[in-house]
């Protein structure tokens, strides 16, 4: 049989390990409830997306063959 000192160390370790795991399970439960009760779009962060996008219009352009180039382009 284990000595008294070893038994006390095992009980103490078991107590603190249980407390540590219990706190983790508590945080896991609270965060799960938060995510299930809130709006999914709020969690995704869609409200932080920048919507203001300036699109360039390409109207009034001319064909490259209509350009009057003095230097020939060799590809």
C-alpha positions as MATLAB code, in Angstrom:
seq = 'XXXXXXXXXXXXXXXXXXXXXXXXXXXXXXXXXXXXXXXXXXXXXXXXXXXXXXXXXXXXXXXXXXXXXXXXXXX';
ca = [
       0.000    0.000    0.000;
       1.202    3.512   -0.759;
       2.532    5.629    2.022;
       0.500    8.421    3.559;
       2.587   11.120    1.850;
       2.023    9.614   -1.607;
      -1.721    9.272   -0.940;
      -1.966   12.923    0.101;
      -0.061   14.014   -3.020;
      -2.351   11.944   -5.241;
      -5.468   13.434   -3.606;
      -4.090   16.961   -3.867;
      -3.155   16.476   -7.539;
      -6.559   14.939   -8.251;
      -8.331   17.865   -6.572;
      -6.458   20.544   -8.550;
      -6.730   18.614  -11.800;
     -10.487   18.306  -11.274;
     -10.744   22.033  -10.522;
      -8.747   22.880  -13.646;
     -10.881   20.641  -15.871;
     -14.092   21.880  -14.228;
     -13.221   25.493  -15.038;
     -12.461   24.522  -18.639;
     -15.835   22.747  -18.955;
     -17.580   25.773  -17.452;
     -15.955   28.117  -20.006;
     -16.781   25.645  -22.804;
     -20.443   25.563  -21.738;
     -20.748   29.347  -21.389;
     -19.126   29.983  -24.783;
     -21.361   27.364  -26.418;
     -24.467   29.010  -24.976;
     -23.251   32.415  -26.165;
     -22.718   31.179  -29.723;
     -26.083   29.426  -29.835;
     -28.034   32.432  -28.511;
     -26.446   35.172  -30.606;
     -27.065   35.982  -34.254;
     -24.791   33.967  -36.533;
     -24.105   36.988  -38.752;
     -22.882   38.902  -35.708;
     -20.481   36.087  -34.874;
     -19.141   35.961  -38.440;
     -18.309   39.668  -38.295;
     -20.217   40.574  -41.455;
     -20.996   43.993  -39.979;
     -17.280   44.845  -40.095;
     -16.890   44.227  -43.826;
     -16.076   47.279  -45.872;
     -18.800   47.640  -48.514;
     -17.606   50.866  -50.176;
     -15.924   49.536  -53.306;
     -15.261   51.916  -56.178;
     -15.685   50.075  -59.450;
     -13.857   51.524  -62.413;
     -15.920   51.982  -65.530;
     -14.168   51.236  -68.783;
     -16.329   53.265  -71.129;
     -15.077   55.420  -73.959;
     -11.929   53.379  -74.568;
     -10.381   53.018  -77.984;
      -8.910   49.929  -79.580;
      -5.114   49.535  -79.409;
      -5.055   49.278  -83.213;
      -6.381   52.847  -83.393;
      -3.374   54.227  -81.500;
      -0.854   56.177  -83.572;
       2.397   54.688  -82.296;
       5.711   55.920  -83.674;
       7.630   52.945  -82.238;
       6.503   49.491  -83.373;
       5.759   47.037  -80.625;
       7.445   43.669  -81.081;
       6.245   40.867  -78.866;
];
